[in-house]
CSV table of C-alpha atoms and ligand atoms in Angstrom, one decimal:
chain,number,residue,atom,x,y,z
A,1,MET,CA,-34.6,55.3,42.2
A,2,PHE,CA,-36.5,55.2,44.8
A,3,VAL,CA,-39.4,53.1,44.3
A,4,VAL,CA,-42.5,52.2,46.0
A,5,VAL,CA,-44.2,49.1,45.3
A,6,GLY,CA,-47.7,48.6,46.6
A,7,VAL,CA,-49.0,45.5,46.8
A,8,THR,CA,-52.7,44.8,47.4
A,9,GLY,CA,-54.7,41.3,48.1
A,10,GLY,CA,-54.7,39.2,45.1
A,11,ILE,CA,-53.4,36.3,44.1
A,12,ALA,CA,-51.3,37.7,41.6
A,13,ALA,CA,-49.1,39.2,44.4
A,14,TYR,CA,-47.0,36.3,43.9
A,15,LYS,CA,-45.9,37.8,40.9
A,16,THR,CA,-45.0,41.0,42.3
A,17,VAL,CA,-42.5,38.9,44.2
A,18,GLN,CA,-40.6,38.8,40.9
A,19,LEU,CA,-41.1,42.6,39.8
A,20,VAL,CA,-39.6,43.6,43.1
A,21,ARG,CA,-36.6,41.5,42.6
A,22,LEU,CA,-36.2,42.7,39.0
A,23,LEU,CA,-36.1,46.3,40.4
A,24,VAL,CA,-33.6,45.3,43.3
A,25,LYS,CA,-31.3,43.6,40.9
A,26,ALA,CA,-31.5,46.5,38.5
A,27,GLY,CA,-30.0,48.7,41.4
A,28,HIS,CA,-33.2,50.6,42.5
A,29,GLU,CA,-34.0,51.1,46.5
A,30,VAL,CA,-37.3,49.5,46.8
A,31,HIS,CA,-40.3,49.8,49.5
A,32,VAL,CA,-43.1,47.5,49.5
A,33,VAL,CA,-45.9,48.7,50.9
A,34,PRO,CA,-48.9,45.8,51.1
A,35,THR,CA,-52.0,46.0,52.1
A,36,ASP,CA,-53.1,43.9,55.3
A,37,ASP,CA,-55.1,41.4,52.8
A,38,ALA,CA,-52.2,41.1,50.5
A,39,LEU,CA,-50.1,39.8,53.4
A,40,ARG,CA,-52.8,36.8,53.4
A,41,PHE,CA,-50.9,35.9,49.6
A,42,VAL,CA,-47.6,36.7,50.1
A,43,GLY,CA,-46.2,37.4,53.8
A,44,LEU,CA,-44.4,40.2,55.2
A,45,PRO,CA,-41.1,38.1,55.7
A,46,THR,CA,-40.7,37.3,51.9
A,47,TRP,CA,-41.2,41.2,51.2
A,48,GLU,CA,-38.7,42.3,53.6
A,49,ALA,CA,-36.1,39.7,52.3
A,50,ILE,CA,-36.7,40.4,48.7
A,51,SER,CA,-36.7,44.6,49.1
A,52,ARG,CA,-34.0,44.2,51.8
A,53,HIS,CA,-36.0,47.2,53.9
A,54,PRO,CA,-38.5,46.8,56.5
A,55,VAL,CA,-41.8,46.3,55.5
A,56,THR,CA,-45.3,47.3,57.1
A,57,THR,CA,-48.7,48.1,56.6
A,58,SER,CA,-49.7,50.7,59.3
A,59,VAL,CA,-49.6,54.3,59.4
A,60,HIS,CA,-48.8,53.8,63.1
A,61,ASP,CA,-45.7,52.2,62.6
A,62,ASP,CA,-42.2,54.2,62.5
A,63,VAL,CA,-44.4,56.9,63.5
A,64,ALA,CA,-41.0,59.1,64.2
A,65,ARG,CA,-40.1,59.3,60.6
A,66,VAL,CA,-43.7,60.5,59.6
A,67,ARG,CA,-43.4,57.3,57.1
A,68,HIS,CA,-47.0,57.8,56.1
A,69,VAL,CA,-46.2,60.6,54.1
A,70,SER,CA,-42.1,60.1,53.9
A,71,LEU,CA,-42.5,57.3,51.4
A,72,GLY,CA,-44.9,59.0,49.1
A,73,GLN,CA,-42.7,62.4,49.1
A,74,SER,CA,-39.3,60.2,48.5
A,75,ALA,CA,-40.6,58.1,45.9
A,76,ASP,CA,-39.6,58.8,42.2
A,77,LEU,CA,-42.0,56.3,41.0
A,78,VAL,CA,-44.9,54.1,42.7
A,79,ILE,CA,-46.2,50.9,41.2
A,80,VAL,CA,-49.3,49.1,42.4
A,81,ALA,CA,-49.3,45.6,41.8
A,82,PRO,CA,-51.4,43.9,41.7
A,83,ALA,CA,-54.0,46.5,42.1
A,84,THR,CA,-57.5,45.1,43.2
A,85,ALA,CA,-60.9,46.5,42.2
A,86,ASN,CA,-61.2,47.5,45.8
A,87,THR,CA,-57.9,49.7,46.0
A,88,LEU,CA,-58.2,51.2,42.9
A,89,ALA,CA,-61.9,52.4,44.0
A,90,LYS,CA,-59.9,53.7,47.0
A,91,MET,CA,-57.5,55.5,44.9
A,92,THR,CA,-60.2,57.2,42.9
A,93,ALA,CA,-61.9,58.2,46.2
A,94,GLY,CA,-58.6,59.4,47.6
A,95,ILE,CA,-59.3,56.9,50.7
A,96,ALA,CA,-55.7,56.8,53.1
A,97,GLU,CA,-56.6,54.4,55.6
A,98,ASP,CA,-53.5,52.5,55.5
A,99,LEU,CA,-49.9,53.1,54.8
A,100,LEU,CA,-50.6,52.5,51.0
A,101,GLY,CA,-53.4,55.1,51.1
A,102,THR,CA,-51.7,57.8,52.6
A,103,THR,CA,-48.3,57.0,50.2
A,104,LEU,CA,-50.7,57.1,47.2
A,105,LEU,CA,-52.0,60.4,48.5
A,106,ALA,CA,-48.5,61.9,49.5
A,107,THR,CA,-46.7,61.4,46.2
A,108,THR,CA,-46.3,63.4,43.0
A,109,ALA,CA,-44.1,60.6,41.5
A,110,PRO,CA,-45.5,58.8,38.6
A,111,VAL,CA,-48.1,56.0,39.3
A,112,VAL,CA,-48.3,52.9,37.6
A,113,VAL,CA,-51.1,50.1,38.5
A,114,ALA,CA,-51.4,46.8,37.2
A,115,PRO,CA,-54.9,45.5,37.8
A,116,ALA,CA,-55.8,42.2,38.8
A,117,MET,CA,-59.6,40.9,39.1
A,118,HIS,CA,-62.1,38.8,37.6
A,119,THR,CA,-63.6,40.0,34.4
A,120,GLU,CA,-66.9,40.6,36.0
A,121,MET,CA,-65.3,43.2,38.4
A,122,TRP,CA,-63.0,44.5,35.7
A,123,ARG,CA,-66.1,45.0,33.2
A,124,HIS,CA,-68.3,46.7,36.4
A,125,PRO,CA,-69.4,50.3,35.6
A,126,ALA,CA,-67.7,51.3,39.0
A,127,THR,CA,-64.3,50.1,37.7
A,128,VAL,CA,-64.8,51.3,34.4
A,129,HIS,CA,-65.6,54.9,35.9
A,130,ASN,CA,-62.7,54.7,38.5
A,131,MET,CA,-60.3,53.7,35.8
A,132,ALA,CA,-61.2,56.6,33.5
A,133,VAL,CA,-60.8,58.8,36.5
A,134,LEU,CA,-57.5,57.3,37.6
A,135,ARG,CA,-56.3,57.5,34.1
A,136,GLU,CA,-57.5,61.3,33.4
A,137,ARG,CA,-55.3,61.7,36.7
A,138,GLY,CA,-52.3,60.7,34.8
A,139,VAL,CA,-52.1,57.2,36.7
A,140,ILE,CA,-50.4,54.5,34.0
A,141,VAL,CA,-52.5,51.7,33.4
A,142,VAL,CA,-50.7,48.2,32.7
A,143,GLY,CA,-52.9,45.7,31.5
A,144,PRO,CA,-55.0,43.5,32.5
A,145,GLU,CA,-54.3,40.8,30.1
A,146,ASP,CA,-56.7,38.5,28.8
A,147,GLY,CA,-56.1,34.7,30.0
A,148,GLU,CA,-57.0,32.3,32.6
A,149,LEU,CA,-58.1,33.8,36.1
A,150,THR,CA,-58.3,31.8,39.3
A,151,GLY,CA,-61.3,29.1,40.0
A,152,GLY,CA,-60.9,28.1,35.9
A,153,ASP,CA,-62.5,31.4,34.6
A,154,SER,CA,-60.9,33.2,31.8
A,155,GLY,CA,-61.2,36.6,30.4
A,156,PRO,CA,-59.6,39.9,30.9
A,157,GLY,CA,-58.2,40.6,34.5
A,158,ARG,CA,-55.1,38.8,34.6
A,159,MET,CA,-52.2,40.8,35.9
A,160,SER,CA,-49.7,41.6,33.2
A,161,GLU,CA,-46.2,39.7,33.5
A,162,PRO,CA,-43.7,41.5,36.0
A,163,GLU,CA,-41.5,42.4,32.9
A,164,VAL,CA,-44.0,44.1,31.3
A,165,VAL,CA,-45.0,46.0,34.2
A,166,LEU,CA,-41.5,47.0,35.0
A,167,ALA,CA,-41.0,47.9,31.3
A,168,ALA,CA,-44.1,50.4,31.5
A,169,ALA,CA,-43.1,51.7,34.8
A,170,LEU,CA,-39.5,52.5,33.6
A,171,ALA,CA,-41.0,54.3,30.5
A,172,ALA,CA,-43.0,56.4,32.7
A,173,VAL,CA,-39.7,57.7,34.5
A,174,GLY,CA,-38.0,58.3,31.3
A,175,ALA,CA,-35.8,55.3,32.3
A,176,SER,CA,-34.2,53.1,29.6
A,177,ALA,CA,-35.0,49.5,29.4
A,178,PRO,CA,-33.1,47.5,32.2
A,179,GLY,CA,-31.5,44.5,32.3
A,180,ASP,CA,-29.5,44.0,29.0
A,181,LEU,CA,-26.9,42.3,31.4
A,182,ALA,CA,-29.4,40.7,33.6
A,183,GLY,CA,-28.4,37.4,34.7
A,184,LEU,CA,-24.7,37.8,34.0
A,185,ARG,CA,-22.3,37.7,37.0
A,186,VAL,CA,-19.7,40.3,36.7
A,187,VAL,CA,-16.3,40.7,38.3
A,188,VAL,CA,-14.7,44.2,38.0
A,189,SER,CA,-11.5,45.0,39.5
A,190,ALA,CA,-10.4,48.9,40.2
A,191,GLY,CA,-8.0,51.2,41.8
A,192,GLY,CA,-4.1,50.8,42.1
A,193,THR,CA,-2.5,47.8,44.4
A,194,ARG,CA,0.1,49.1,46.8
A,195,GLU,CA,3.2,47.1,47.4
A,196,PRO,CA,4.5,47.5,51.0
A,197,ILE,CA,8.2,48.3,51.6
A,198,ASP,CA,7.7,48.1,55.4
A,199,PRO,CA,4.9,48.9,57.7
A,200,VAL,CA,4.4,52.4,56.9
A,201,ARG,CA,5.7,52.8,53.1
A,202,PHE,CA,4.3,51.3,49.9
A,203,ILE,CA,4.9,51.4,46.1
A,204,GLY,CA,1.9,52.5,44.6
A,205,ASN,CA,0.4,54.4,41.8
A,206,ARG,CA,-2.1,57.1,40.8
A,207,SER,CA,-5.2,54.9,40.0
A,208,SER,CA,-8.1,56.7,41.5
A,209,GLY,CA,-10.4,53.8,40.9
A,210,ARG,CA,-13.2,56.1,39.2
A,211,GLN,CA,-13.1,54.2,35.8
A,212,GLY,CA,-13.4,50.6,37.1
A,213,ILE,CA,-16.2,51.6,39.8
A,214,ALA,CA,-18.0,53.5,36.6
A,215,VAL,CA,-17.7,50.1,34.9
A,216,ALA,CA,-19.1,48.4,37.8
A,217,LEU,CA,-21.9,50.8,38.4
A,218,ALA,CA,-23.1,50.7,34.6
A,219,ALA,CA,-23.1,47.1,35.1
A,220,ALA,CA,-25.2,47.1,37.9
A,221,ASP,CA,-27.6,49.6,36.2
A,222,ARG,CA,-27.9,47.1,33.3
A,223,GLY,CA,-28.9,44.3,35.6
A,224,ALA,CA,-25.7,42.5,36.5
A,225,ASP,CA,-24.8,41.0,39.8
A,226,VAL,CA,-21.5,42.7,40.2
A,227,VAL,CA,-18.7,42.1,42.3
A,228,LEU,CA,-16.1,45.1,42.6
A,229,VAL,CA,-12.8,44.2,43.8
A,230,ALA,CA,-11.2,47.3,45.2
A,231,ALA,CA,-7.7,48.0,45.4
A,232,HIS,CA,-6.8,51.5,46.7
A,233,VAL,CA,-9.2,54.1,45.6
A,234,GLU,CA,-9.7,57.5,46.3
A,235,GLU,CA,-11.5,58.9,49.2
A,236,GLY,CA,-15.5,58.8,48.5
A,237,VAL,CA,-15.5,57.1,45.1
A,238,LEU,CA,-16.8,53.8,46.5
A,239,ALA,CA,-19.6,55.4,48.1
A,240,GLU,CA,-22.2,54.9,45.3
A,241,ALA,CA,-21.2,51.3,44.8
A,242,SER,CA,-21.4,50.6,48.5
A,243,VAL,CA,-25.3,51.2,48.5
A,244,ARG,CA,-26.0,49.2,45.8
A,245,PRO,CA,-27.5,46.1,46.5
A,246,SER,CA,-26.4,44.2,43.4
A,247,VAL,CA,-22.7,45.5,44.0
A,248,ARG,CA,-20.7,43.4,46.5
A,249,ILE,CA,-17.3,45.0,47.2
A,250,VAL,CA,-14.5,43.0,48.4
A,251,SER,CA,-11.1,44.8,49.1
A,252,ALA,CA,-7.7,43.9,47.9
A,253,GLY,CA,-4.3,45.6,48.9
A,254,THR,CA,-1.4,44.2,47.0
A,255,ALA,CA,-1.2,42.6,43.6
A,256,GLU,CA,-1.1,39.2,45.4
A,257,GLU,CA,-4.2,39.6,47.4
A,258,LEU,CA,-5.8,41.0,44.3
A,259,GLY,CA,-4.6,38.0,42.3
A,260,THR,CA,-6.1,35.7,45.1
A,261,VAL,CA,-9.6,37.2,45.0
A,262,MET,CA,-9.9,37.6,41.3
A,263,ALA,CA,-9.1,33.8,40.9
A,264,ALA,CA,-11.6,33.2,43.3
A,265,GLU,CA,-14.4,35.5,42.4
A,266,ALA,CA,-13.8,34.9,38.7
A,267,ALA,CA,-14.5,31.1,39.0
A,268,SER,CA,-18.0,31.9,38.9
A,269,ALA,CA,-18.0,34.9,36.7
A,270,ASP,CA,-19.5,35.6,33.1
A,271,VAL,CA,-17.6,38.5,32.4
A,272,VAL,CA,-14.0,39.9,34.0
A,273,VAL,CA,-12.9,43.3,33.5
A,274,MET,CA,-9.4,44.0,35.1
A,275,ALA,CA,-9.4,47.9,35.5
A,276,ALA,CA,-7.1,48.1,38.3
A,277,ALA,CA,-3.8,49.4,38.2
A,278,VAL,CA,-1.7,46.4,39.4
A,279,ALA,CA,2.0,46.9,40.1
A,280,ASP,CA,4.5,45.0,38.2
A,281,TYR,CA,6.8,44.5,40.9
A,282,ARG,CA,6.6,44.2,44.9
A,283,VAL,CA,9.4,44.2,47.2
A,284,ALA,CA,11.3,41.4,47.3
A,285,GLU,CA,11.7,41.6,51.2
A,286,VAL,CA,9.4,43.5,53.0
A,287,SER,CA,11.0,45.1,56.4
A,288,PRO,CA,8.6,43.9,59.6
A,289,LEU,CA,10.0,47.3,61.0
A,290,LYS,CA,10.1,50.8,59.7
A,291,ARG,CA,13.3,51.3,57.5
A,292,SER,CA,15.4,53.9,59.5
A,293,LYS,CA,17.8,56.1,57.5
A,294,ASP,CA,20.0,55.6,60.4
A,295,ALA,CA,20.8,51.9,59.4
A,296,ALA,CA,20.8,52.6,55.4
A,297,PRO,CA,24.0,53.4,53.5
A,298,GLU,CA,24.9,56.8,52.8
A,299,GLY,CA,23.6,58.6,49.5
A,300,GLY,CA,20.9,56.3,49.0
A,301,ILE,CA,19.9,52.8,49.1
A,302,THR,CA,18.5,50.1,46.7
A,303,LEU,CA,15.2,48.2,46.9
A,304,ASP,CA,15.1,44.9,45.2
A,305,LEU,CA,11.9,44.4,43.3
A,306,VAL,CA,10.6,41.1,42.2
A,307,GLU,CA,7.9,40.6,39.5
A,308,ASN,CA,4.4,40.1,40.4
A,309,PRO,CA,2.2,37.5,38.5
A,310,ASP,CA,0.0,39.2,35.5
A,311,ILE,CA,-3.2,38.6,36.9
A,312,LEU,CA,-5.0,39.2,33.7
A,313,ALA,CA,-3.0,36.9,31.8
A,314,GLY,CA,-3.5,34.1,34.6
A,315,LEU,CA,-7.5,34.6,34.1
A,316,VAL,CA,-7.1,34.3,30.5
A,317,ARG,CA,-5.4,31.0,31.0
A,318,GLY,CA,-8.0,29.7,33.7
A,319,ARG,CA,-11.1,30.8,32.0
A,320,ARG,CA,-14.4,29.2,32.0
A,321,GLY,CA,-16.3,28.1,29.0
A,322,GLY,CA,-18.1,31.2,27.7
A,323,GLN,CA,-16.2,33.8,29.9
A,324,THR,CA,-15.3,37.2,28.4
A,325,ILE,CA,-12.1,38.7,29.6
A,326,VAL,CA,-11.5,42.4,29.4
A,327,GLY,CA,-8.3,44.0,30.2
A,328,PHE,CA,-7.4,48.2,30.5
A,329,ALA,CA,-4.1,49.3,29.1
A,330,ALA,CA,-3.1,52.5,30.0
A,331,GLU,CA,-0.2,53.4,27.9
A,332,THR,CA,2.2,56.3,27.4
A,333,PRO,CA,3.1,56.0,23.8
A,334,GLY,CA,6.6,56.4,22.9
A,335,GLU,CA,8.5,57.7,19.6
A,336,GLY,CA,7.4,56.1,16.3
A,337,GLU,CA,4.6,54.0,17.6
A,338,THR,CA,0.8,54.5,18.1
A,339,LEU,CA,-1.4,54.0,21.1
A,340,LEU,CA,-3.0,51.2,18.9
A,341,ASP,CA,0.1,49.5,18.3
A,342,ARG,CA,1.2,48.9,21.7
A,343,GLY,CA,-2.6,48.1,22.5
A,344,ARG,CA,-2.5,45.2,19.9
A,345,ARG,CA,0.5,44.0,20.9
A,346,LYS,CA,-0.7,43.9,24.7
A,347,ALA,CA,-3.9,42.2,23.7
A,348,ALA,CA,-2.1,39.5,21.6
A,349,ARG,CA,0.1,38.8,24.5
A,350,LYS,CA,-2.6,38.6,27.2
A,351,GLY,CA,-5.1,37.0,25.4
A,352,THR,CA,-8.0,39.4,26.1
A,353,ASP,CA,-11.5,39.2,24.2
A,354,LEU,CA,-11.3,43.2,24.7
A,355,LEU,CA,-8.7,45.4,25.6
A,356,ALA,CA,-9.8,49.1,26.3
A,357,VAL,CA,-6.7,50.9,25.6
A,358,ASN,CA,-6.2,54.9,26.9
A,359,GLU,CA,-3.6,57.3,26.9
A,360,VAL,CA,-2.1,58.3,30.0
A,361,GLY,CA,0.4,60.8,31.0
A,362,TRP,CA,1.0,63.8,33.7
A,363,ALA,CA,-2.4,65.5,33.1
A,364,ARG,CA,-4.2,62.5,31.1
A,365,GLY,CA,-6.3,59.6,32.3
A,366,PHE,CA,-5.8,59.3,36.2
A,367,GLU,CA,-7.8,61.1,38.9
A,368,SER,CA,-9.9,62.8,36.2
A,369,PRO,CA,-13.3,62.5,35.6
A,370,ASP,CA,-13.2,61.9,32.1
A,371,ASN,CA,-11.3,59.5,29.8
A,372,ALA,CA,-10.9,58.6,26.0
A,373,VAL,CA,-10.6,54.8,25.3
A,374,THR,CA,-10.2,52.7,22.4
A,375,VAL,CA,-11.3,49.2,22.6
A,376,ILE,CA,-9.8,46.6,20.7
A,377,ASP,CA,-11.1,42.9,20.5
A,378,ALA,CA,-8.9,39.5,20.3
A,379,ALA,CA,-8.2,40.0,16.5
A,380,GLY,CA,-6.9,43.8,17.3
A,381,GLU,CA,-9.7,45.3,15.6
A,382,VAL,CA,-11.2,48.2,17.1
A,383,VAL,CA,-14.8,47.8,17.7
A,384,ALA,CA,-15.6,50.9,19.8
A,385,ALA,CA,-14.0,54.3,21.2
A,386,ARG,CA,-15.3,56.9,23.2
A,387,ARG,CA,-14.5,60.0,24.8
A,388,GLY,CA,-16.4,61.6,27.7
A,389,SER,CA,-17.2,60.7,31.3
A,390,LYS,CA,-15.8,57.6,32.9
A,391,ARG,CA,-19.6,56.7,33.1
A,392,ASP,CA,-19.7,57.1,29.2
A,393,VAL,CA,-16.6,54.9,28.3
A,394,ALA,CA,-18.3,52.3,30.9
A,395,GLU,CA,-21.3,52.1,28.8
A,396,ALA,CA,-19.6,51.7,25.7
A,397,LEU,CA,-17.2,49.0,26.9
A,398,TRP,CA,-20.7,47.1,28.2
A,399,ASP,CA,-21.8,47.7,24.5
A,400,ALA,CA,-19.0,45.8,23.1
A,401,VAL,CA,-18.7,43.3,25.4
A,402,LEU,CA,-22.4,42.3,24.7
A,403,ALA,CA,-21.3,42.7,21.1
A,404,VAL,CA,-18.5,39.9,21.7
A,405,ARG,CA,-20.6,37.6,23.9
A,406,PRO,CA,-21.7,34.2,22.3
A,407,ASP,CA,-24.9,34.9,24.1
A,408,GLN,CA,-25.2,38.1,22.4
A,409,GLN,CA,-28.4,37.2,20.7
A,410,LEU,CA,-30.2,36.5,23.8
A,411,THR,CA,-29.6,39.9,25.1
A,412,GLN,CA,-31.6,42.6,23.4
A,413,SER,CA,-29.1,45.6,22.5
A,414,ARG,CA,-29.3,48.6,24.8
A,415,ALA,CA,-31.3,51.0,22.7
A,416,ASN,CA,-31.0,54.1,25.0
A,417,PRO,CA,-27.6,54.5,26.6
A,418,LYS,CA,-27.7,57.1,29.5
B,1,C5P,O1,0.9,45.1,31.1
B,1,C5P,P1,-0.3,46.1,31.7
B,1,C5P,O2,-0.1,46.3,33.1
B,1,C5P,O3,-0.1,47.4,30.6
B,1,C5P,O4,-1.7,45.4,31.6
B,1,C5P,C1,-2.7,46.3,31.8
B,1,C5P,C2,-3.9,45.4,32.5
B,1,C5P,O5,-3.3,44.0,32.9
B,1,C5P,C3,-4.9,45.9,33.0
B,1,C5P,O6,-6.1,45.1,32.9
B,1,C5P,C4,-4.1,45.4,34.6
B,1,C5P,O7,-5.5,45.3,35.4
B,1,C5P,C5,-3.8,44.0,34.1
B,1,C5P,N1,-2.7,43.6,35.1
B,1,C5P,C6,-2.6,42.3,35.8
B,1,C5P,N2,-1.6,41.9,36.4
B,1,C5P,C7,-0.4,42.7,36.6
B,1,C5P,C8,-0.4,43.7,35.6
B,1,C5P,C9,-1.4,44.2,34.8
B,1,C5P,O8,-3.5,41.6,35.6
B,1,C5P,N3,0.6,42.2,37.4
């Protein structure tokens, strides 16, 4: 979501730093528009660093891109926090003497304000009138709270806490509450490894990376810090992940490279998801030169393959305390056995906390936008089953992860899955 956060000149601007941080962590594109006065409380470098976008107060900067209206036009949501009595008055009158004023006039997005001022100012008939006008226009007002104010006064006037402003703002645009994975560091592998034969050939597989990337994006949208370890993925599927501030992408080509990256990244992760299709074998001797048919025996050649280490099993062996490890099992069940039988045996062998089992075949599982998985826990019990888009499957997987994590009571369950 494209979110504009207006900041005006109150001491509570320090709380808005946290608000912006929460929005960015939840994967939103955040543009901060402070007033000149706001910058006396929290400086421009802080806003730029935390929002990861350039920040200006003036309508005269970046004129070529018509910034004075483009921000408001692009916004899906505008939050003004803190909103001083002065800014609320200007909003009521439609005064547009700075970038925040023009942005507010140019937007048709929901506007949420979090007032902060002394009690006398909040209760002044002018402010009371302004708030009534703004409410009537559809502006959503969060707070102010009753409590201690600067200078030792107390009463209504404290800006609501950032989490409260965020929840109200997201509710205003119909977004589900973020952050049931907030604070978790998550590593997800995706795509298929390629095992070289020579400089131009490899042994690969049909994994597109879509399921793993959907798992990574769902985690990011639910507030996690995500490392996406990408083996070979289909053209274009990384685009969305590559612009998410809370997703860091690391590339890995072969199973060995993937293993090295996963081991390093898992060392600081709370949850590891191995969605990559890792080649079980690699070519014993990779030819430094392109293998030529001329030098090959007549009728065919034989490639010696050696087994790759099982990365997932290795991660389970080296897991840190409290870490949840999730595997995928793409299966083509044979005669006389079910998909679940195979999944259960695999879960026991690998020691995963959760294993997402899905049937694959010539026309099933790979490359398609949809998937159907059954998730089993360490005891082989089915804890979730979902058929739908790869994103739906990803959401169900994260619900299952939360349910098995020891800290699950600290996290609220996701009430409104997308
Ligand atoms: O044994 P199988 O390949 O079916 O196991 C699938 C799961 O194990 C996936 O999560 C996959 O990422 C992981 N795996 C691995 N290292 C391998 C082979 C598979 O981590 N060498």
